[in-house]
Short mmCIF file of C-alpha atoms in Angstrom, two decimals:
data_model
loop_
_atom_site.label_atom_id
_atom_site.label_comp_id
_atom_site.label_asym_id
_atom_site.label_seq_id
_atom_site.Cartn_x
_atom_site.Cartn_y
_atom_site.Cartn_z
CA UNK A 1 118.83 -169.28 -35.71
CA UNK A 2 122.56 -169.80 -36.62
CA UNK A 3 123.82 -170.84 -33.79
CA UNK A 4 126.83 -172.83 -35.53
CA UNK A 5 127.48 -176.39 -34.26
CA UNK A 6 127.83 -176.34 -30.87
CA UNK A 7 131.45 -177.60 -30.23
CA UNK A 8 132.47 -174.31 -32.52
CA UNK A 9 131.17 -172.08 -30.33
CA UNK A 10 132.54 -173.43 -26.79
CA UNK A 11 135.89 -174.09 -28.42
CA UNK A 12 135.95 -170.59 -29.47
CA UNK A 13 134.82 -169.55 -25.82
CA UNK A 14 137.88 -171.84 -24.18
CA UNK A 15 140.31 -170.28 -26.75
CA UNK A 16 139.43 -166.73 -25.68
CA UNK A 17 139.15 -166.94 -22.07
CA UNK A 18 142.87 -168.90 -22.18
CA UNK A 19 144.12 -165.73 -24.62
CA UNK A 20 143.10 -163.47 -21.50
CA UNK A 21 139.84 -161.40 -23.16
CA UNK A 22 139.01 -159.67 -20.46
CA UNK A 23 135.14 -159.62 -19.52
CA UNK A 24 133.70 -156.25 -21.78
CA UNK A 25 133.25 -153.07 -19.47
CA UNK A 26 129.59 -152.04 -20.62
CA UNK A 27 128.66 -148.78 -19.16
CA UNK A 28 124.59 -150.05 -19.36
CA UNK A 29 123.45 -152.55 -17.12
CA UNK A 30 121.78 -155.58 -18.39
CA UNK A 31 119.28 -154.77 -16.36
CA UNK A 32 118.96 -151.14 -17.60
CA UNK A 33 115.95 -152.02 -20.37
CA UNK A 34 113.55 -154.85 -18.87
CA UNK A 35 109.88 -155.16 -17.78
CA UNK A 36 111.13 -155.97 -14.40
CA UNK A 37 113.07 -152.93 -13.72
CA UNK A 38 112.26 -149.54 -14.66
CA UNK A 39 112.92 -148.72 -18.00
CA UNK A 40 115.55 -145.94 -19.11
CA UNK A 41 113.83 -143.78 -21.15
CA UNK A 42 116.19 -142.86 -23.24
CA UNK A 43 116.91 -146.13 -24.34
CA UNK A 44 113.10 -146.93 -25.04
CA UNK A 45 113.52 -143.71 -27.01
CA UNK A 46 116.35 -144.52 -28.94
CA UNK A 47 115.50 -147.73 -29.91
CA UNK A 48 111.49 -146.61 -30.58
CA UNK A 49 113.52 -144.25 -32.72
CA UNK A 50 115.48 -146.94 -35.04
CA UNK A 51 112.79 -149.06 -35.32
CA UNK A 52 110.39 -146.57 -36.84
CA UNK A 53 113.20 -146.00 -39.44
CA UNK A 54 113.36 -149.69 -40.33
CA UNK A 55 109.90 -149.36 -41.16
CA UNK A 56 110.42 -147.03 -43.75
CA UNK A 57 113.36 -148.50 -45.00
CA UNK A 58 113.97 -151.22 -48.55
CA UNK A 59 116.47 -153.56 -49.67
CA UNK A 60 120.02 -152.77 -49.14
CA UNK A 61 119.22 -149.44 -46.49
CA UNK A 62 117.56 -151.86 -44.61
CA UNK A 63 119.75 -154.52 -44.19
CA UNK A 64 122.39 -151.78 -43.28
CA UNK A 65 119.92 -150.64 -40.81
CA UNK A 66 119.29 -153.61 -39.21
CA UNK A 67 122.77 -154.51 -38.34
CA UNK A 68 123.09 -151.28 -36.84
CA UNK A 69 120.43 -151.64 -34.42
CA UNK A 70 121.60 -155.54 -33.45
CA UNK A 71 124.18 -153.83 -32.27
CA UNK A 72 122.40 -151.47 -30.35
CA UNK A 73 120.56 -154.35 -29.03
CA UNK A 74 123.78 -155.84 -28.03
CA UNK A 75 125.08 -152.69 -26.33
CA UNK A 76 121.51 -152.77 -24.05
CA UNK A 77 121.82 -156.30 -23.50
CA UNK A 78 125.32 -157.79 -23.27
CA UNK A 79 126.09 -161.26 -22.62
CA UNK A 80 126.86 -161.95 -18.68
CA UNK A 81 129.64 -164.33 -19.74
CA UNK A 82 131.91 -165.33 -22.23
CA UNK A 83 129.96 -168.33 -22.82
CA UNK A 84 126.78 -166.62 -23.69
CA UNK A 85 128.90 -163.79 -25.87
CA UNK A 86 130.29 -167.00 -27.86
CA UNK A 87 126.98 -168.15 -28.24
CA UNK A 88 125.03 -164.72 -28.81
CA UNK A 89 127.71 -164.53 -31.43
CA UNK A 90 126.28 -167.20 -33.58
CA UNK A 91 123.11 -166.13 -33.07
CA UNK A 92 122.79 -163.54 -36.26
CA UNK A 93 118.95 -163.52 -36.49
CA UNK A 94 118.04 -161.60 -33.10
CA UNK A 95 117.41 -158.60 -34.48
CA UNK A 96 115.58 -159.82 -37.31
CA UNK A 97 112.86 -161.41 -34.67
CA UNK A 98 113.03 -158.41 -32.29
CA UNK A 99 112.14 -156.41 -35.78
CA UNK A 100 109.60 -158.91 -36.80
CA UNK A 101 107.80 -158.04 -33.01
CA UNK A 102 107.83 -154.42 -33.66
CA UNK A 103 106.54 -155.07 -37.40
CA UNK A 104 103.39 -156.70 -35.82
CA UNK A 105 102.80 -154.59 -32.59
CA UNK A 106 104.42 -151.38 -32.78
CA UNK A 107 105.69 -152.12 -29.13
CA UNK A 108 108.76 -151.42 -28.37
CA UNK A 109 108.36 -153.10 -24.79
CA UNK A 110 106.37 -156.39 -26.25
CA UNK A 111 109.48 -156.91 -28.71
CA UNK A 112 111.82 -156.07 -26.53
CA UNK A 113 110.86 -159.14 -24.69
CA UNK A 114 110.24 -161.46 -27.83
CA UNK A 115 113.85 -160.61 -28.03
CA UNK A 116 115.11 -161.50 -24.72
CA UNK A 117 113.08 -164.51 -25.31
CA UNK A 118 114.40 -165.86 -28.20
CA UNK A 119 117.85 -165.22 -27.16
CA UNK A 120 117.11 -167.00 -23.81
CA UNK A 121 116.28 -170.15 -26.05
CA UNK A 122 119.35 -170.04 -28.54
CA UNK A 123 121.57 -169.93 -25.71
CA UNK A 124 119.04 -173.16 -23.89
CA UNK A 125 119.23 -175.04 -27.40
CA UNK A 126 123.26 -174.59 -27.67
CA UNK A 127 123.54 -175.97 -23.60
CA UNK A 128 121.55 -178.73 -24.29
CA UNK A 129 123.40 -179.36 -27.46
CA UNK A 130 126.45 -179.91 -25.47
CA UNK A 131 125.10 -181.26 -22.87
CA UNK A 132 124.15 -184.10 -24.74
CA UNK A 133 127.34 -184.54 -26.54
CA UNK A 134 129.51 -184.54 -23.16
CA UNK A 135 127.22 -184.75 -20.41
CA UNK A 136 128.27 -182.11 -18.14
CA UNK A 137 125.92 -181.51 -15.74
CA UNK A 138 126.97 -177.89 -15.76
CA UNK A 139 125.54 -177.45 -19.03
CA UNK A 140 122.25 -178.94 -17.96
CA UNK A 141 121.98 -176.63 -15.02
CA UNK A 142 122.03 -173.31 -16.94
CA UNK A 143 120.30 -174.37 -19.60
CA UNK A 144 117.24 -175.45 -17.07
CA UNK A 145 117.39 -171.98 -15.58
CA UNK A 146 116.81 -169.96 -18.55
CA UNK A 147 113.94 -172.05 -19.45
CA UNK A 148 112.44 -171.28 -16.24
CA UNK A 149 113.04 -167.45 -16.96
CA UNK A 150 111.27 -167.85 -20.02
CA UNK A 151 107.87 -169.49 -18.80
CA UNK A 152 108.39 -167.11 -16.15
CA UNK A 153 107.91 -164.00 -18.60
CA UNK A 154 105.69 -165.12 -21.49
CA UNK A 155 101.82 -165.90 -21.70
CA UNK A 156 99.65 -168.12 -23.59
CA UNK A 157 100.37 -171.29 -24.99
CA UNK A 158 104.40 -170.39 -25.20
CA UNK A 159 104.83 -172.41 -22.14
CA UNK A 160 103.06 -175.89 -23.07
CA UNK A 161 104.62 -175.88 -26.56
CA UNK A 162 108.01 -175.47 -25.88
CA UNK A 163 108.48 -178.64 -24.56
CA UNK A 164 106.78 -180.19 -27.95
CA UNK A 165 108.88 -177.63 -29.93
CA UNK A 166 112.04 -178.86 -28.42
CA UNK A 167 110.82 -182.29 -29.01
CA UNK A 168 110.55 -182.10 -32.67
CA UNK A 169 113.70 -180.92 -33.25
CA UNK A 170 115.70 -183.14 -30.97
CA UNK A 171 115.30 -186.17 -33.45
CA UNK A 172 118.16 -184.70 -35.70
CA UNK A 173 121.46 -185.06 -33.51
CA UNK A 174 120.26 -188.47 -34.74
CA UNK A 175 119.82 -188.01 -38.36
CA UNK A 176 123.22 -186.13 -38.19
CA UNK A 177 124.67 -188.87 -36.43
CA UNK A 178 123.83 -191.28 -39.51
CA UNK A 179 124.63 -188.64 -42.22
CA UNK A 180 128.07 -188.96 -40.43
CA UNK A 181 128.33 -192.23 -40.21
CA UNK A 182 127.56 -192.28 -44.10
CA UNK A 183 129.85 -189.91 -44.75
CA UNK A 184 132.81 -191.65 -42.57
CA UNK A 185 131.70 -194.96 -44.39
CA UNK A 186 132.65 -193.54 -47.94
CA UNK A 187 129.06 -193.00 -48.99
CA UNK A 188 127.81 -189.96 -51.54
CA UNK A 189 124.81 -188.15 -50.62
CA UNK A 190 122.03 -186.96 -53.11
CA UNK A 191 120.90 -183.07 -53.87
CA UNK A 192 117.92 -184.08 -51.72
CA UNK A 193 120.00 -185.92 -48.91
CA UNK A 194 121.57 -182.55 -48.52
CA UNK A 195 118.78 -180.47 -48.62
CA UNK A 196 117.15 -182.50 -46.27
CA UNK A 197 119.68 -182.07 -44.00
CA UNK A 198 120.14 -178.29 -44.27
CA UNK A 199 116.57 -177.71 -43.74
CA UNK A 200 116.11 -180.30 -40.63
CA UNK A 201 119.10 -178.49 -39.18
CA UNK A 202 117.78 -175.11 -39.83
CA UNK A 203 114.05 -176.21 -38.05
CA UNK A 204 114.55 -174.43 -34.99
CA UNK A 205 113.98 -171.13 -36.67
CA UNK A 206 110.06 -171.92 -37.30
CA UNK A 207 109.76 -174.57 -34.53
CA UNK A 208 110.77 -172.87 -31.63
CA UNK A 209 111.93 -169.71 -31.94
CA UNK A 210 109.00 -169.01 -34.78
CA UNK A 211 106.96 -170.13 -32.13
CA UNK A 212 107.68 -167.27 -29.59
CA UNK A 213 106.22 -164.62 -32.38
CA UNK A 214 103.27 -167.26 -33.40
CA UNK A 215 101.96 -166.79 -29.49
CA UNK A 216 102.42 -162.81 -29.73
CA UNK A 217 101.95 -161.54 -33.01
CA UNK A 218 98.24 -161.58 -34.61
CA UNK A 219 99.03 -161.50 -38.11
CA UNK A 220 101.72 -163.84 -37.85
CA UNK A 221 100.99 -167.32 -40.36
CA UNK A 222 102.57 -170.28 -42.03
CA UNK A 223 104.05 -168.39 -44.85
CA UNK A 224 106.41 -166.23 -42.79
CA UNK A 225 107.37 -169.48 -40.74
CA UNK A 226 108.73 -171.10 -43.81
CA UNK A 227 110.11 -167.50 -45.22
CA UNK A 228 111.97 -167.69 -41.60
CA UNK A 229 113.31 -171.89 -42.28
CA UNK A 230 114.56 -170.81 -45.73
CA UNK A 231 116.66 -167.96 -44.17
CA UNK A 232 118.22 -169.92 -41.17
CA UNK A 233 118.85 -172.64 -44.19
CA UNK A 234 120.70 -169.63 -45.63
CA UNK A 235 122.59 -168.57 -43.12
CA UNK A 236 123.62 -172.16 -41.98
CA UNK A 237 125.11 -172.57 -45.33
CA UNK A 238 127.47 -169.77 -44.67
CA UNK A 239 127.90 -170.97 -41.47
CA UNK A 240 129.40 -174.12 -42.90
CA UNK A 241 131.61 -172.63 -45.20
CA UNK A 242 132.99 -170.49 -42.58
CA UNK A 243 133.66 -173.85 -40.55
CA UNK A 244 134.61 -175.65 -43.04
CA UNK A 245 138.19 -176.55 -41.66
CA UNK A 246 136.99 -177.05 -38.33
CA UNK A 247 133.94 -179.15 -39.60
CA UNK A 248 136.85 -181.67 -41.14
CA UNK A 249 138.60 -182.11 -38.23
CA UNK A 250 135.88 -182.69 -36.39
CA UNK A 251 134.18 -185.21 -38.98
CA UNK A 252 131.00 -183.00 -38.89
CA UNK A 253 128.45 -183.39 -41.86
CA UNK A 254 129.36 -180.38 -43.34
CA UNK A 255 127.00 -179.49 -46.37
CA UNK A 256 130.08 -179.03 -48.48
CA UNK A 257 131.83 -182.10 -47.49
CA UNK A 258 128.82 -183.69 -48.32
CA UNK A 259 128.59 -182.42 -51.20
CA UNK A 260 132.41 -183.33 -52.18
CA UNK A 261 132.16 -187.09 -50.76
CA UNK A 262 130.79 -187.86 -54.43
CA UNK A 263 133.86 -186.91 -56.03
CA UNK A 264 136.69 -187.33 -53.03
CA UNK A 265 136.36 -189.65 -50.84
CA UNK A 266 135.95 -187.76 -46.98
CA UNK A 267 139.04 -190.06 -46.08
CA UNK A 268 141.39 -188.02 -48.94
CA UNK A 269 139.68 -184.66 -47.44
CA UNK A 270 141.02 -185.27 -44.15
CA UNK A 271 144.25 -186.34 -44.83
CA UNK A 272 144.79 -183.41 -46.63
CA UNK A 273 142.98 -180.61 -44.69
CA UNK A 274 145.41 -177.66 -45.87
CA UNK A 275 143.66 -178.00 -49.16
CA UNK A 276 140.01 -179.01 -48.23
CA UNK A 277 139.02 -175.38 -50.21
CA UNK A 278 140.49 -176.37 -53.62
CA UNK A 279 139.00 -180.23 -53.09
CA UNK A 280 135.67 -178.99 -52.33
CA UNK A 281 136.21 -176.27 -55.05
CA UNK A 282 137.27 -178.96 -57.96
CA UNK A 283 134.57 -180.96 -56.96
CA UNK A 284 130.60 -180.63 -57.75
CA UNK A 285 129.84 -179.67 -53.97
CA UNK A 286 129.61 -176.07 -55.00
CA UNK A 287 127.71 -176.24 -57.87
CA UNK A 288 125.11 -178.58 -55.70
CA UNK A 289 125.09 -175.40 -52.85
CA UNK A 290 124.48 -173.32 -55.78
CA UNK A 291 121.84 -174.98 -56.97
CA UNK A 292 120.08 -175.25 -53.47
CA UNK A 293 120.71 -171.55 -52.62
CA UNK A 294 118.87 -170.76 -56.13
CA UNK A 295 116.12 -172.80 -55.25
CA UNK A 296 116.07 -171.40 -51.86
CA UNK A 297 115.59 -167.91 -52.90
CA UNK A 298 113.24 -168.76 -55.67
CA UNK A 299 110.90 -170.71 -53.33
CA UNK A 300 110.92 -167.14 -51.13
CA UNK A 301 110.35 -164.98 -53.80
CA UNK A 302 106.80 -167.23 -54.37
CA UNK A 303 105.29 -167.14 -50.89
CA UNK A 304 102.71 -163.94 -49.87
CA UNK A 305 103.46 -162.49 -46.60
CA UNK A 306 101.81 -160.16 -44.78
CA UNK A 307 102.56 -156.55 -45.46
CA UNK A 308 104.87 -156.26 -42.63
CA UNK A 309 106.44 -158.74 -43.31
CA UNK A 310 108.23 -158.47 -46.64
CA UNK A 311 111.52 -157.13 -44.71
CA UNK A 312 112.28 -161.01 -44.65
CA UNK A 313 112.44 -160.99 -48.66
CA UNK A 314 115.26 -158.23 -48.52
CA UNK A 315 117.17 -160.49 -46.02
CA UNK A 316 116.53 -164.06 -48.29
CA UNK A 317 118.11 -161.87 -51.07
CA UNK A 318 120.82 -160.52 -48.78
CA UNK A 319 121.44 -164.00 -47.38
CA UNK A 320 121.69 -165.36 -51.01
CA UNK A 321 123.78 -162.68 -52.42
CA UNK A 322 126.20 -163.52 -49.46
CA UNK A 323 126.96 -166.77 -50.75
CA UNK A 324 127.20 -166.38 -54.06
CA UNK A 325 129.96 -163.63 -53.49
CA UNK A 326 131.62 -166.41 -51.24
CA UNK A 327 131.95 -169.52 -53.69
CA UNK A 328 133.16 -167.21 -56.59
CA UNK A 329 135.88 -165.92 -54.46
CA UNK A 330 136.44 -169.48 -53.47
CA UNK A 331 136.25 -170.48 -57.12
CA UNK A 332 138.71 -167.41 -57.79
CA UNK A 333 141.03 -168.38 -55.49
CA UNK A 334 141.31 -172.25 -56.30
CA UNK A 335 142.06 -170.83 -59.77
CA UNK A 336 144.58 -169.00 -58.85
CA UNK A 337 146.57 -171.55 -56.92
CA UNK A 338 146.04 -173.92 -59.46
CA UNK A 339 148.24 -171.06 -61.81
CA UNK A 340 150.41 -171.09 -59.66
CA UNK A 341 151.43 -174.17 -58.92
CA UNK A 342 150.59 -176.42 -61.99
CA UNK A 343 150.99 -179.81 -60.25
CA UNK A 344 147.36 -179.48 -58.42
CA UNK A 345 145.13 -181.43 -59.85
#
């Protein structure tokens, strides 16, 4: 799931809620489409309705589609706070895994609640996040009682594996730790370094989240785990260019930064963060994403899934085309400036 890093998304909440956003006036209740309450029918129908359309649906139709109905989804379940609206934000894929349920059940109901699951644990795994980092108790707290909700509402072996699941992916807040300490030291990082640390960032997409449809969905396997890691690994890559700026300032191991440190030293990126675009630009950092977004898509394009669950291709090539639109413009644009004023180098 791309949930951003964490201090992103509570910055952006702090910034919002200072600005005066007011708290969104929904005219459905959060409650108006749950398991516990009684369902409004028209909703079941409506929804019942898109999804069978997704079904029938290829390529670029369907990735239209499916943005349409996350934000139906959204509209039936809105955040309760600007907290979890910064962090539901972030969190592109829930549609994708509420679509993957109704690909392997037919249920609206049962993925309905995959979905309210795995959005219960994105917004757990960002808490904790901070909650490590600071150590507000606060954090802790809400975090603690949305993983209660969850083993309240799911079956089977969901609710002894999460704990494991959450343990496997804790280990790389430390592995990011020493990728920054590399990177603050002046070291260069490898093709592999990176990758390695895109895909151990991306892990919570088959670990835990992959998890919830592994103890629901029969035909669910390894292959459209990994299909799922490649695609957070996608989508984390655009995350990072998106943060880029904010990712310097903070002295995060962004993958472009670390894929710039080769060429310009991360203390010369810093003290110049107005240009950090044309430094990562004129260095080999893009070239490097490039390269790992090719192999990305190519390693997708080789794995078998289960008929109903191709959709996931259409999204690895949407996720991929994404990016390559982004570093040309970003090549574009450094080319431009460099026109226009000669003395950048």
């Amino acid at each position: 799931m791309s949930t951003g890093n964490t201090h992103n998304v509570l910055f952006e909440v702090k910034n919002r809620i200072a600005a005066g956003v007011k708290k969104r006036s929904d005219t459905i209740s959060p409650k108006a489409f749950t398991e516990r309450n009684c369902p409004n029918l028209s909703l079941v129908s409506a929804l019942e309705e898109k999804s069978r359309k997704l079904l029938a649906l290829t390529e670029k139709d369907f990735v239209y589609a499916l943005n349409d109905l996350s934000d139906f989804l959204d509209t039936i379940d809105p955040a309760p706070s600007e907290l979890f609206r910064a962090i539901d934000k972030k969190g592109q894929d829930f549609a994708t895994y509420y679509f993957a349920a109704y690909s392997g059940t037919g249920d609206v109901k049962i993925s309905y609640r995959i979905y309210r699951t795995i959005k219960s644990l994105v917004r757990y795994v960002v808490l904790m996040d901070r909650y490590y980092e600071i150590g507000t108790q606060k954090y802790k707290h809400m975090a603690s009682t949305l993983i209660t909700s969850v083993k309240a509402d799911n079956k089977g072996y969901l609710k002894y594996a999460l704990p494991f699941s959450f343990a496997q992916c804790r280990p790389f807040f430390r592995c990011e730790k020493m990728m920054k300490e590399k990177m603050l030291a002046g070291d260069s990082f490898s093709y592999k370094e990176i990758r390695y640390h895109n895909m151990f960032k991306s892990s919570d997409a088959p670990t835990i989240y992959g998890r919830v449809l592994d103890s629901e969905l029969e035909d669910y396997n390894s292959n459209v785990s990994l299909v799922l890691h490649y695609n957070q690994a996608l989508q984390d890559i655009q995350d990072d260019l998106e943060d880029l700026r904010e990712d310097l300032e903070e002295k995060l191991p962004n993958i472009f930064i670390l894929g710039a440190v080769e060429s310009t030293p991360f203390s010369m990126l810093a003290a110049n963060p107005d240009s950090v675009w044309q430094a990562i630009a004129r260095s080999k950092s893009l070239d490097k994403i490039l390269n790992l977004v090719k192999d990305y898509e190519n390693s997708v394009e080789g794995i078998i899934l289960p008929s109903q669950y191709r959709f996931l291709k259409y999204l690895t090539r949407d996720y991929a085309k994404r990016l390559y639109e982004s570093i040309r413009v970003l090549r574009e644009k450094t080319i431009v400036v460099k026109v226009a004023n000669p003395t950048v180098h």
